[in-house]
């Protein structure tokens, strides 16, 4: 029981830090393309060339963070409910 009480402040601190990160930087790098916006390919000679645009981020190289997505959904529901 005492380990639970010692874990709660740590979880609260992690949550506050992630919320601050989502507020400061709502976009993160795409996990599929690594932020490049396209796939990296090798041609027959072994040189690295640009491939197709990433399907997940549509060539932008950025994605919306999970916390920011949840905040956007909650604010959208609140905004539509108060109209």
PDB file of N, CA, C and O in Angstrom:
ATOM      1  N   UNK A   1       0.813  -1.184   0.000  1.00  0.00           N
ATOM      2  CA  UNK A   1       0.000   0.000   0.000  1.00  0.00           C
ATOM      3  C   UNK A   1       0.862   1.256   0.000  1.00  0.00           C
ATOM      4  O   UNK A   1       0.519   2.228  -0.644  1.00  0.00           O
ATOM      5  N   UNK A   2       1.980   1.217   0.717  1.00  0.00           N
ATOM      6  CA  UNK A   2       2.841   2.400   0.764  1.00  0.00           C
ATOM      7  C   UNK A   2       3.544   2.626  -0.574  1.00  0.00           C
ATOM      8  O   UNK A   2       3.862   3.763  -0.910  1.00  0.00           O
ATOM      9  N   UNK A   3       3.812   1.550  -1.328  1.00  0.00           N
ATOM     10  CA  UNK A   3       4.430   1.732  -2.635  1.00  0.00           C
ATOM     11  C   UNK A   3       3.477   2.424  -3.605  1.00  0.00           C
ATOM     12  O   UNK A   3       3.909   3.145  -4.495  1.00  0.00           O
ATOM     13  N   UNK A   4       2.178   2.205  -3.430  1.00  0.00           N
ATOM     14  CA  UNK A   4       1.192   2.886  -4.261  1.00  0.00           C
ATOM     15  C   UNK A   4       1.200   4.390  -3.994  1.00  0.00           C
ATOM     16  O   UNK A   4       1.158   5.194  -4.920  1.00  0.00           O
ATOM     17  N   UNK A   5       1.296   4.759  -2.718  1.00  0.00           N
ATOM     18  CA  UNK A   5       1.324   6.183  -2.376  1.00  0.00           C
ATOM     19  C   UNK A   5       2.614   6.860  -2.829  1.00  0.00           C
ATOM     20  O   UNK A   5       2.625   8.056  -3.089  1.00  0.00           O
ATOM     21  N   UNK A   6       3.679   6.113  -2.928  1.00  0.00           N
ATOM     22  CA  UNK A   6       4.924   6.711  -3.419  1.00  0.00           C
ATOM     23  C   UNK A   6       4.942   6.787  -4.944  1.00  0.00           C
ATOM     24  O   UNK A   6       5.662   7.605  -5.517  1.00  0.00           O
ATOM     25  N   UNK A   7       4.147   5.954  -5.620  1.00  0.00           N
ATOM     26  CA  UNK A   7       4.110   5.967  -7.084  1.00  0.00           C
ATOM     27  C   UNK A   7       3.184   7.051  -7.631  1.00  0.00           C
ATOM     28  O   UNK A   7       3.375   7.520  -8.754  1.00  0.00           O
ATOM     29  N   UNK A   8       2.200   7.458  -6.857  1.00  0.00           N
ATOM     30  CA  UNK A   8       1.234   8.451  -7.331  1.00  0.00           C
ATOM     31  C   UNK A   8       1.890   9.788  -7.651  1.00  0.00           C
ATOM     32  O   UNK A   8       1.634  10.362  -8.720  1.00  0.00           O
ATOM     33  N   UNK A   9       2.765  10.350  -6.810  1.00  0.00           N
ATOM     34  CA  UNK A   9       3.410  11.621  -7.192  1.00  0.00           C
ATOM     35  C   UNK A   9       4.287  11.492  -8.448  1.00  0.00           C
ATOM     36  O   UNK A   9       4.345  12.424  -9.252  1.00  0.00           O
ATOM     37  N   UNK A  10       4.923  10.342  -8.609  1.00  0.00           N
ATOM     38  CA  UNK A  10       5.754  10.150  -9.801  1.00  0.00           C
ATOM     39  C   UNK A  10       4.890  10.123 -11.058  1.00  0.00           C
ATOM     40  O   UNK A  10       5.235  10.741 -12.078  1.00  0.00           O
ATOM     41  N   UNK A  11       3.773   9.429 -11.016  1.00  0.00           N
ATOM     42  CA  UNK A  11       2.870   9.381 -12.165  1.00  0.00           C
ATOM     43  C   UNK A  11       2.260  10.749 -12.451  1.00  0.00           C
ATOM     44  O   UNK A  11       2.084  11.125 -13.614  1.00  0.00           O
ATOM     45  N   UNK A  12       1.949  11.472 -11.405  1.00  0.00           N
ATOM     46  CA  UNK A  12       1.411  12.815 -11.569  1.00  0.00           C
ATOM     47  C   UNK A  12       2.440  13.744 -12.215  1.00  0.00           C
ATOM     48  O   UNK A  12       2.103  14.540 -13.103  1.00  0.00           O
ATOM     49  N   UNK A  13       3.688  13.638 -11.805  1.00  0.00           N
ATOM     50  CA  UNK A  13       4.759  14.440 -12.398  1.00  0.00           C
ATOM     51  C   UNK A  13       4.957  14.101 -13.873  1.00  0.00           C
ATOM     52  O   UNK A  13       5.107  15.001 -14.715  1.00  0.00           O
ATOM     53  N   UNK A  14       4.939  12.821 -14.209  1.00  0.00           N
ATOM     54  CA  UNK A  14       5.094  12.397 -15.602  1.00  0.00           C
ATOM     55  C   UNK A  14       3.939  12.920 -16.445  1.00  0.00           C
ATOM     56  O   UNK A  14       4.133  13.396 -17.569  1.00  0.00           O
ATOM     57  N   UNK A  15       2.728  12.859 -15.917  1.00  0.00           N
ATOM     58  CA  UNK A  15       1.558  13.344 -16.642  1.00  0.00           C
ATOM     59  C   UNK A  15       1.625  14.843 -16.882  1.00  0.00           C
ATOM     60  O   UNK A  15       1.323  15.322 -17.986  1.00  0.00           O
ATOM     61  N   UNK A  16       2.040  15.597 -15.884  1.00  0.00           N
ATOM     62  CA  UNK A  16       2.151  17.049 -16.036  1.00  0.00           C
ATOM     63  C   UNK A  16       3.240  17.402 -17.051  1.00  0.00           C
ATOM     64  O   UNK A  16       3.057  18.308 -17.879  1.00  0.00           O
ATOM     65  N   UNK A  17       4.352  16.684 -17.024  1.00  0.00           N
ATOM     66  CA  UNK A  17       5.433  16.941 -17.989  1.00  0.00           C
ATOM     67  C   UNK A  17       4.981  16.631 -19.415  1.00  0.00           C
ATOM     68  O   UNK A  17       5.292  17.378 -20.347  1.00  0.00           O
ATOM     69  N   UNK A  18       4.229  15.537 -19.600  1.00  0.00           N
ATOM     70  CA  UNK A  18       3.748  15.200 -20.940  1.00  0.00           C
ATOM     71  C   UNK A  18       2.717  16.213 -21.423  1.00  0.00           C
ATOM     72  O   UNK A  18       2.709  16.581 -22.598  1.00  0.00           O
ATOM     73  N   UNK A  19       1.859  16.692 -20.527  1.00  0.00           N
ATOM     74  CA  UNK A  19       0.880  17.714 -20.898  1.00  0.00           C
ATOM     75  C   UNK A  19       1.592  19.010 -21.308  1.00  0.00           C
ATOM     76  O   UNK A  19       1.184  19.671 -22.271  1.00  0.00           O
ATOM     77  N   UNK A  20       2.648  19.363 -20.604  1.00  0.00           N
ATOM     78  CA  UNK A  20       3.424  20.552 -20.969  1.00  0.00           C
ATOM     79  C   UNK A  20       4.103  20.365 -22.320  1.00  0.00           C
ATOM     80  O   UNK A  20       4.154  21.280 -23.142  1.00  0.00           O
ATOM     81  N   UNK A  21       4.618  19.165 -22.578  1.00  0.00           N
ATOM     82  CA  UNK A  21       5.246  18.874 -23.868  1.00  0.00           C
ATOM     83  C   UNK A  21       4.237  18.978 -25.000  1.00  0.00           C
ATOM     84  O   UNK A  21       4.540  19.541 -26.056  1.00  0.00           O
ATOM     85  N   UNK A  22       3.032  18.465 -24.782  1.00  0.00           N
ATOM     86  CA  UNK A  22       1.988  18.543 -25.809  1.00  0.00           C
ATOM     87  C   UNK A  22       1.547  19.980 -26.048  1.00  0.00           C
ATOM     88  O   UNK A  22       1.160  20.341 -27.157  1.00  0.00           O
ATOM     89  N   UNK A  23       1.585  20.811 -25.015  1.00  0.00           N
ATOM     90  CA  UNK A  23       1.203  22.213 -25.177  1.00  0.00           C
ATOM     91  C   UNK A  23       2.278  22.995 -25.918  1.00  0.00           C
ATOM     92  O   UNK A  23       1.975  23.837 -26.766  1.00  0.00           O
ATOM     93  N   UNK A  24       3.541  22.711 -25.625  1.00  0.00           N
ATOM     94  CA  UNK A  24       4.643  23.439 -26.245  1.00  0.00           C
ATOM     95  C   UNK A  24       4.906  22.939 -27.664  1.00  0.00           C
ATOM     96  O   UNK A  24       5.108  23.731 -28.590  1.00  0.00           O
ATOM     97  N   UNK A  25       4.904  21.631 -27.847  1.00  0.00           N
ATOM     98  CA  UNK A  25       5.205  21.040 -29.148  1.00  0.00           C
ATOM     99  C   UNK A  25       4.143  19.992 -29.483  1.00  0.00           C
ATOM    100  O   UNK A  25       4.323  18.810 -29.197  1.00  0.00           O
ATOM    101  N   UNK A  26       3.030  20.404 -30.103  1.00  0.00           N
ATOM    102  CA  UNK A  26       1.939  19.458 -30.356  1.00  0.00           C
ATOM    103  C   UNK A  26       2.239  18.442 -31.450  1.00  0.00           C
ATOM    104  O   UNK A  26       1.565  17.424 -31.531  1.00  0.00           O
ATOM    105  N   UNK A  27       3.241  18.684 -32.255  1.00  0.00           N
ATOM    106  CA  UNK A  27       3.578  17.757 -33.333  1.00  0.00           C
ATOM    107  C   UNK A  27       4.895  17.062 -33.041  1.00  0.00           C
ATOM    108  O   UNK A  27       5.855  17.680 -32.597  1.00  0.00           O
ATOM    109  N   UNK A  28       4.940  15.767 -33.330  1.00  0.00           N
ATOM    110  CA  UNK A  28       6.161  14.996 -33.182  1.00  0.00           C
ATOM    111  C   UNK A  28       6.558  14.405 -34.520  1.00  0.00           C
ATOM    112  O   UNK A  28       5.801  14.464 -35.495  1.00  0.00           O
ATOM    113  N   UNK A  29       7.721  13.822 -34.605  1.00  0.00           N
ATOM    114  CA  UNK A  29       8.164  13.198 -35.841  1.00  0.00           C
ATOM    115  C   UNK A  29       7.346  11.943 -36.120  1.00  0.00           C
ATOM    116  O   UNK A  29       6.943  11.230 -35.210  1.00  0.00           O
ATOM    117  N   UNK A  30       7.123  11.690 -37.380  1.00  0.00           N
ATOM    118  CA  UNK A  30       6.410  10.482 -37.800  1.00  0.00           C
ATOM    119  C   UNK A  30       7.263   9.270 -37.446  1.00  0.00           C
ATOM    120  O   UNK A  30       8.474   9.253 -37.665  1.00  0.00           O
ATOM    121  N   UNK A  31       6.629   8.243 -36.886  1.00  0.00           N
ATOM    122  CA  UNK A  31       7.380   7.058 -36.479  1.00  0.00           C
ATOM    123  C   UNK A  31       7.748   6.167 -37.650  1.00  0.00           C
ATOM    124  O   UNK A  31       8.712   5.422 -37.596  1.00  0.00           O
ATOM    125  N   UNK A  32       6.986   6.240 -38.712  1.00  0.00           N
ATOM    126  CA  UNK A  32       7.231   5.356 -39.853  1.00  0.00           C
ATOM    127  C   UNK A  32       8.408   5.835 -40.708  1.00  0.00           C
ATOM    128  O   UNK A  32       9.248   5.038 -41.118  1.00  0.00           O
ATOM    129  N   UNK A  33       8.460   7.130 -40.985  1.00  0.00           N
ATOM    130  CA  UNK A  33       9.512   7.655 -41.864  1.00  0.00           C
ATOM    131  C   UNK A  33      10.614   8.369 -41.095  1.00  0.00           C
ATOM    132  O   UNK A  33      11.584   8.836 -41.688  1.00  0.00           O
ATOM    133  N   UNK A  34      10.465   8.503 -39.780  1.00  0.00           N
ATOM    134  CA  UNK A  34      11.497   9.138 -38.969  1.00  0.00           C
ATOM    135  C   UNK A  34      11.565  10.647 -39.132  1.00  0.00           C
ATOM    136  O   UNK A  34      12.585  11.256 -38.825  1.00  0.00           O
ATOM    137  N   UNK A  35      10.495  11.269 -39.634  1.00  0.00           N
ATOM    138  CA  UNK A  35      10.475  12.709 -39.793  1.00  0.00           C
ATOM    139  C   UNK A  35      10.943  13.191 -41.157  1.00  0.00           C
ATOM    140  O   UNK A  35      10.941  14.385 -41.418  1.00  0.00           O
ATOM    141  N   UNK A  36      11.333  12.293 -42.041  1.00  0.00           N
ATOM    142  CA  UNK A  36      11.783  12.699 -43.374  1.00  0.00           C
ATOM    143  C   UNK A  36      10.612  13.033 -44.288  1.00  0.00           C
ATOM    144  O   UNK A  36      10.713  13.877 -45.159  1.00  0.00           O
ATOM    145  N   UNK A  37       9.493  12.327 -44.147  1.00  0.00           N
ATOM    146  CA  UNK A  37       8.347  12.534 -45.025  1.00  0.00           C
ATOM    147  C   UNK A  37       8.349  11.605 -46.216  1.00  0.00           C
ATOM    148  O   UNK A  37       7.434  11.632 -47.032  1.00  0.00           O
ATOM    149  N   UNK A  38       9.366  10.788 -46.340  1.00  0.00           N
ATOM    150  CA  UNK A  38       9.441   9.834 -47.445  1.00  0.00           C
ATOM    151  C   UNK A  38      10.256   8.625 -47.010  1.00  0.00           C
ATOM    152  O   UNK A  38      10.980   8.671 -46.024  1.00  0.00           O
ATOM    153  N   UNK A  39      10.108   7.566 -47.768  1.00  0.00           N
ATOM    154  CA  UNK A  39      10.881   6.358 -47.493  1.00  0.00           C
ATOM    155  C   UNK A  39      12.264   6.499 -48.108  1.00  0.00           C
ATOM    156  O   UNK A  39      12.432   7.105 -49.163  1.00  0.00           O
ATOM    157  N   UNK A  40      13.239   5.938 -47.457  1.00  0.00           N
ATOM    158  CA  UNK A  40      14.600   5.962 -47.979  1.00  0.00           C
ATOM    159  C   UNK A  40      14.849   4.640 -48.696  1.00  0.00           C
ATOM    160  O   UNK A  40      14.596   3.568 -48.148  1.00  0.00           O
ATOM    161  N   UNK A  41      15.314   4.721 -49.929  1.00  0.00           N
ATOM    162  CA  UNK A  41      15.575   3.528 -50.736  1.00  0.00           C
ATOM    163  C   UNK A  41      17.015   3.511 -51.201  1.00  0.00           C
ATOM    164  O   UNK A  41      17.692   4.526 -51.213  1.00  0.00           O
ATOM    165  N   UNK A  42      17.421   2.357 -51.615  1.00  0.00           N
ATOM    166  CA  UNK A  42      18.732   2.209 -52.240  1.00  0.00           C
ATOM    167  C   UNK A  42      18.534   1.796 -53.690  1.00  0.00           C
ATOM    168  O   UNK A  42      17.716   0.932 -53.989  1.00  0.00           O
ATOM    169  N   UNK A  43      19.302   2.430 -54.597  1.00  0.00           N
ATOM    170  CA  UNK A  43      19.198   2.024 -55.990  1.00  0.00           C
ATOM    171  C   UNK A  43      20.125   0.843 -56.248  1.00  0.00           C
ATOM    172  O   UNK A  43      20.719   0.285 -55.327  1.00  0.00           O
ATOM    173  N   UNK A  44      20.263   0.450 -57.479  1.00  0.00           N
ATOM    174  CA  UNK A  44      21.063  -0.742 -57.807  1.00  0.00           C
ATOM    175  C   UNK A  44      22.537  -0.576 -57.465  1.00  0.00           C
ATOM    176  O   UNK A  44      23.232  -1.544 -57.191  1.00  0.00           O
ATOM    177  N   UNK A  45      23.009   0.631 -57.481  1.00  0.00           N
ATOM    178  CA  UNK A  45      24.413   0.881 -57.149  1.00  0.00           C
ATOM    179  C   UNK A  45      24.659   0.966 -55.648  1.00  0.00           C
ATOM    180  O   UNK A  45      25.787   1.072 -55.203  1.00  0.00           O
ATOM    181  N   UNK A  46      23.593   0.998 -54.861  1.00  0.00           N
ATOM    182  CA  UNK A  46      23.730   1.087 -53.424  1.00  0.00           C
ATOM    183  C   UNK A  46      23.635   2.490 -52.873  1.00  0.00           C
ATOM    184  O   UNK A  46      23.795   2.700 -51.680  1.00  0.00           O
ATOM    185  N   UNK A  47      23.377   3.454 -53.743  1.00  0.00           N
ATOM    186  CA  UNK A  47      23.233   4.839 -53.292  1.00  0.00           C
ATOM    187  C   UNK A  47      21.851   5.030 -52.673  1.00  0.00           C
ATOM    188  O   UNK A  47      20.866   4.454 -53.115  1.00  0.00           O
ATOM    189  N   UNK A  48      21.811   5.876 -51.692  1.00  0.00           N
ATOM    190  CA  UNK A  48      20.541   6.167 -51.022  1.00  0.00           C
ATOM    191  C   UNK A  48      19.794   7.226 -51.828  1.00  0.00           C
ATOM    192  O   UNK A  48      20.348   8.271 -52.162  1.00  0.00           O
ATOM    193  N   UNK A  49      18.531   6.923 -52.155  1.00  0.00           N
ATOM    194  CA  UNK A  49      17.702   7.848 -52.918  1.00  0.00           C
ATOM    195  C   UNK A  49      16.375   8.063 -52.193  1.00  0.00           C
ATOM    196  O   UNK A  49      16.016   7.306 -51.298  1.00  0.00           O
ATOM    197  N   UNK A  50      15.666   9.064 -52.641  1.00  0.00           N
ATOM    198  CA  UNK A  50      14.351   9.357 -52.076  1.00  0.00           C
ATOM    199  C   UNK A  50      13.327   8.392 -52.670  1.00  0.00           C
ATOM    200  O   UNK A  50      13.270   8.173 -53.864  1.00  0.00           O
ATOM    201  N   UNK A  51      12.494   7.848 -51.785  1.00  0.00           N
ATOM    202  CA  UNK A  51      11.432   6.955 -52.229  1.00  0.00           C
ATOM    203  C   UNK A  51      10.106   7.683 -52.301  1.00  0.00           C
ATOM    204  O   UNK A  51      10.046   8.893 -52.503  1.00  0.00           O
ATOM    205  N   UNK A  52       9.040   6.931 -52.117  1.00  0.00           N
ATOM    206  CA  UNK A  52       7.697   7.508 -52.142  1.00  0.00           C
ATOM    207  C   UNK A  52       7.426   8.337 -50.890  1.00  0.00           C
ATOM    208  O   UNK A  52       8.070   8.161 -49.875  1.00  0.00           O
ATOM    209  N   UNK A  53       6.389   9.177 -50.986  1.00  0.00           N
ATOM    210  CA  UNK A  53       5.948   9.915 -49.801  1.00  0.00           C
ATOM    211  C   UNK A  53       5.383   8.940 -48.780  1.00  0.00           C
ATOM    212  O   UNK A  53       4.795   7.917 -49.135  1.00  0.00           O
ATOM    213  N   UNK A  54       5.554   9.261 -47.523  1.00  0.00           N
ATOM    214  CA  UNK A  54       5.064   8.421 -46.434  1.00  0.00           C
ATOM    215  C   UNK A  54       3.538   8.429 -46.433  1.00  0.00           C
ATOM    216  O   UNK A  54       2.913   9.487 -46.542  1.00  0.00           O
ATOM    217  N   UNK A  55       2.933   7.254 -46.301  1.00  0.00           N
ATOM    218  CA  UNK A  55       1.478   7.171 -46.298  1.00  0.00           C
ATOM    219  C   UNK A  55       0.888   7.621 -44.970  1.00  0.00           C
ATOM    220  O   UNK A  55      -0.239   8.096 -44.913  1.00  0.00           O
ATOM    221  N   UNK A  56       1.634   7.463 -43.898  1.00  0.00           N
ATOM    222  CA  UNK A  56       1.099   7.820 -42.579  1.00  0.00           C
ATOM    223  C   UNK A  56       1.021   9.329 -42.380  1.00  0.00           C
ATOM    224  O   UNK A  56       0.039   9.850 -41.885  1.00  0.00           O
ATOM    225  N   UNK A  57       2.068  10.048 -42.775  1.00  0.00           N
ATOM    226  CA  UNK A  57       2.086  11.502 -42.546  1.00  0.00           C
ATOM    227  C   UNK A  57       1.868  12.295 -43.830  1.00  0.00           C
ATOM    228  O   UNK A  57       1.913  13.525 -43.802  1.00  0.00           O
ATOM    229  N   UNK A  58       1.644  11.638 -44.953  1.00  0.00           N
ATOM    230  CA  UNK A  58       1.375  12.268 -46.243  1.00  0.00           C
ATOM    231  C   UNK A  58       2.511  13.183 -46.691  1.00  0.00           C
ATOM    232  O   UNK A  58       2.284  14.225 -47.296  1.00  0.00           O
ATOM    233  N   UNK A  59       3.739  12.816 -46.363  1.00  0.00           N
ATOM    234  CA  UNK A  59       4.895  13.563 -46.821  1.00  0.00           C
ATOM    235  C   UNK A  59       5.277  14.757 -45.970  1.00  0.00           C
ATOM    236  O   UNK A  59       6.201  15.481 -46.307  1.00  0.00           O
ATOM    237  N   UNK A  60       4.599  14.972 -44.850  1.00  0.00           N
ATOM    238  CA  UNK A  60       4.923  16.115 -43.993  1.00  0.00           C
ATOM    239  C   UNK A  60       6.019  15.792 -42.989  1.00  0.00           C
ATOM    240  O   UNK A  60       6.728  16.681 -42.535  1.00  0.00           O
ATOM    241  N   UNK A  61       6.117  14.536 -42.575  1.00  0.00           N
ATOM    242  CA  UNK A  61       7.126  14.142 -41.606  1.00  0.00           C
ATOM    243  C   UNK A  61       6.730  14.400 -40.167  1.00  0.00           C
ATOM    244  O   UNK A  61       7.505  14.157 -39.256  1.00  0.00           O
ATOM    245  N   UNK A  62       5.542  14.912 -39.940  1.00  0.00           N
ATOM    246  CA  UNK A  62       5.079  15.222 -38.589  1.00  0.00           C
ATOM    247  C   UNK A  62       3.771  14.493 -38.313  1.00  0.00           C
ATOM    248  O   UNK A  62       3.033  14.162 -39.222  1.00  0.00           O
ATOM    249  N   UNK A  63       3.494  14.286 -37.035  1.00  0.00           N
ATOM    250  CA  UNK A  63       2.244  13.666 -36.604  1.00  0.00           C
ATOM    251  C   UNK A  63       1.765  14.395 -35.358  1.00  0.00           C
ATOM    252  O   UNK A  63       2.540  15.031 -34.649  1.00  0.00           O
ATOM    253  N   UNK A  64       0.472  14.295 -35.074  1.00  0.00           N
ATOM    254  CA  UNK A  64      -0.093  14.901 -33.879  1.00  0.00           C
ATOM    255  C   UNK A  64       0.138  13.933 -32.720  1.00  0.00           C
ATOM    256  O   UNK A  64      -0.112  12.740 -32.829  1.00  0.00           O
ATOM    257  N   UNK A  65       0.642  14.447 -31.607  1.00  0.00           N
ATOM    258  CA  UNK A  65       0.879  13.619 -30.440  1.00  0.00           C
ATOM    259  C   UNK A  65      -0.439  13.113 -29.869  1.00  0.00           C
ATOM    260  O   UNK A  65      -1.491  13.718 -30.058  1.00  0.00           O
ATOM    261  N   UNK A  66      -0.392  11.996 -29.147  1.00  0.00           N
ATOM    262  CA  UNK A  66      -1.586  11.376 -28.592  1.00  0.00           C
ATOM    263  C   UNK A  66      -2.270  12.319 -27.600  1.00  0.00           C
ATOM    264  O   UNK A  66      -3.494  12.488 -27.626  1.00  0.00           O
ATOM    265  N   UNK A  67      -1.503  12.951 -26.741  1.00  0.00           N
ATOM    266  CA  UNK A  67      -2.073  13.867 -25.764  1.00  0.00           C
ATOM    267  C   UNK A  67      -2.741  15.066 -26.423  1.00  0.00           C
ATOM    268  O   UNK A  67      -3.802  15.515 -25.987  1.00  0.00           O
ATOM    269  N   UNK A  68      -2.149  15.575 -27.474  1.00  0.00           N
ATOM    270  CA  UNK A  68      -2.746  16.711 -28.185  1.00  0.00           C
ATOM    271  C   UNK A  68      -4.012  16.269 -28.917  1.00  0.00           C
ATOM    272  O   UNK A  68      -4.987  17.017 -28.992  1.00  0.00           O
ATOM    273  N   UNK A  69      -4.001  15.049 -29.444  1.00  0.00           N
ATOM    274  CA  UNK A  69      -5.190  14.519 -30.104  1.00  0.00           C
ATOM    275  C   UNK A  69      -6.347  14.399 -29.116  1.00  0.00           C
ATOM    276  O   UNK A  69      -7.488  14.761 -29.433  1.00  0.00           O
ATOM    277  N   UNK A  70      -6.072  13.922 -27.902  1.00  0.00           N
ATOM    278  CA  UNK A  70      -7.105  13.816 -26.875  1.00  0.00           C
ATOM    279  C   UNK A  70      -7.618  15.195 -26.460  1.00  0.00           C
ATOM    280  O   UNK A  70      -8.825  15.389 -26.265  1.00  0.00           O
ATOM    281  N   UNK A  71      -6.711  16.167 -26.337  1.00  0.00           N
ATOM    282  CA  UNK A  71      -7.111  17.530 -25.990  1.00  0.00           C
ATOM    283  C   UNK A  71      -7.985  18.130 -27.089  1.00  0.00           C
ATOM    284  O   UNK A  71      -9.002  18.779 -26.802  1.00  0.00           O
ATOM    285  N   UNK A  72      -7.600  17.919 -28.347  1.00  0.00           N
ATOM    286  CA  UNK A  72      -8.388  18.444 -29.459  1.00  0.00           C
ATOM    287  C   UNK A  72      -9.784  17.829 -29.483  1.00  0.00           C
ATOM    288  O   UNK A  72     -10.772  18.518 -29.733  1.00  0.00           O
ATOM    289  N   UNK A  73      -9.875  16.522 -29.234  1.00  0.00           N
ATOM    290  CA  UNK A  73     -11.174  15.849 -29.226  1.00  0.00           C
ATOM    291  C   UNK A  73     -12.046  16.370 -28.090  1.00  0.00           C
ATOM    292  O   UNK A  73     -13.248  16.619 -28.276  1.00  0.00           O
ATOM    293  N   UNK A  74     -11.459  16.545 -26.901  1.00  0.00           N
ATOM    294  CA  UNK A  74     -12.226  17.040 -25.759  1.00  0.00           C
ATOM    295  C   UNK A  74     -12.696  18.476 -25.981  1.00  0.00           C
ATOM    296  O   UNK A  74     -13.843  18.814 -25.666  1.00  0.00           O
ATOM    297  N   UNK A  75     -11.848  19.314 -26.538  1.00  0.00           N
ATOM    298  CA  UNK A  75     -12.252  20.702 -26.785  1.00  0.00           C
ATOM    299  C   UNK A  75     -13.305  20.770 -27.887  1.00  0.00           C
ATOM    300  O   UNK A  75     -14.204  21.621 -27.833  1.00  0.00           O
ATOM    301  N   UNK A  76     -13.241  19.878 -28.872  1.00  0.00           N
ATOM    302  CA  UNK A  76     -14.251  19.842 -29.920  1.00  0.00           C
ATOM    303  C   UNK A  76     -15.613  19.447 -29.344  1.00  0.00           C
ATOM    304  O   UNK A  76     -16.644  20.052 -29.675  1.00  0.00           O
ATOM    305  N   UNK A  77     -15.637  18.438 -28.469  1.00  0.00           N
ATOM    306  CA  UNK A  77     -16.889  18.016 -27.834  1.00  0.00           C
ATOM    307  C   UNK A  77     -17.455  19.141 -26.970  1.00  0.00           C
ATOM    308  O   UNK A  77     -18.658  19.420 -26.998  1.00  0.00           O
ATOM    309  N   UNK A  78     -16.603  19.835 -26.231  1.00  0.00           N
ATOM    310  CA  UNK A  78     -17.057  20.946 -25.391  1.00  0.00           C
ATOM    311  C   UNK A  78     -17.604  22.087 -26.244  1.00  0.00           C
ATOM    312  O   UNK A  78     -18.641  22.662 -25.934  1.00  0.00           O
ATOM    313  N   UNK A  79     -16.903  22.409 -27.320  1.00  0.00           N
ATOM    314  CA  UNK A  79     -17.323  23.501 -28.185  1.00  0.00           C
ATOM    315  C   UNK A  79     -18.665  23.196 -28.856  1.00  0.00           C
ATOM    316  O   UNK A  79     -19.544  24.049 -28.930  1.00  0.00           O
ATOM    317  N   UNK A  80     -18.851  21.953 -29.321  1.00  0.00           N
ATOM    318  CA  UNK A  80     -20.107  21.586 -29.957  1.00  0.00           C
ATOM    319  C   UNK A  80     -21.243  21.483 -28.953  1.00  0.00           C
ATOM    320  O   UNK A  80     -22.408  21.694 -29.304  1.00  0.00           O
ATOM    321  N   UNK A  81     -20.922  21.163 -27.698  1.00  0.00           N
ATOM    322  CA  UNK A  81     -21.961  21.035 -26.680  1.00  0.00           C
ATOM    323  C   UNK A  81     -22.454  22.356 -26.134  1.00  0.00           C
ATOM    324  O   UNK A  81     -23.552  22.452 -25.613  1.00  0.00           O
ATOM    325  N   UNK A  82     -21.651  23.418 -26.258  1.00  0.00           N
ATOM    326  CA  UNK A  82     -22.032  24.717 -25.715  1.00  0.00           C
ATOM    327  C   UNK A  82     -22.630  25.641 -26.758  1.00  0.00           C
ATOM    328  O   UNK A  82     -22.964  26.771 -26.452  1.00  0.00           O
ATOM    329  N   UNK A  83     -22.742  25.192 -27.966  1.00  0.00           N
ATOM    330  CA  UNK A  83     -23.327  26.042 -29.022  1.00  0.00           C
ATOM    331  C   UNK A  83     -24.821  26.050 -28.967  1.00  0.00           C
ATOM    332  O   UNK A  83     -25.519  25.232 -28.612  1.00  0.00           O
TER     333      UNK A  83
END
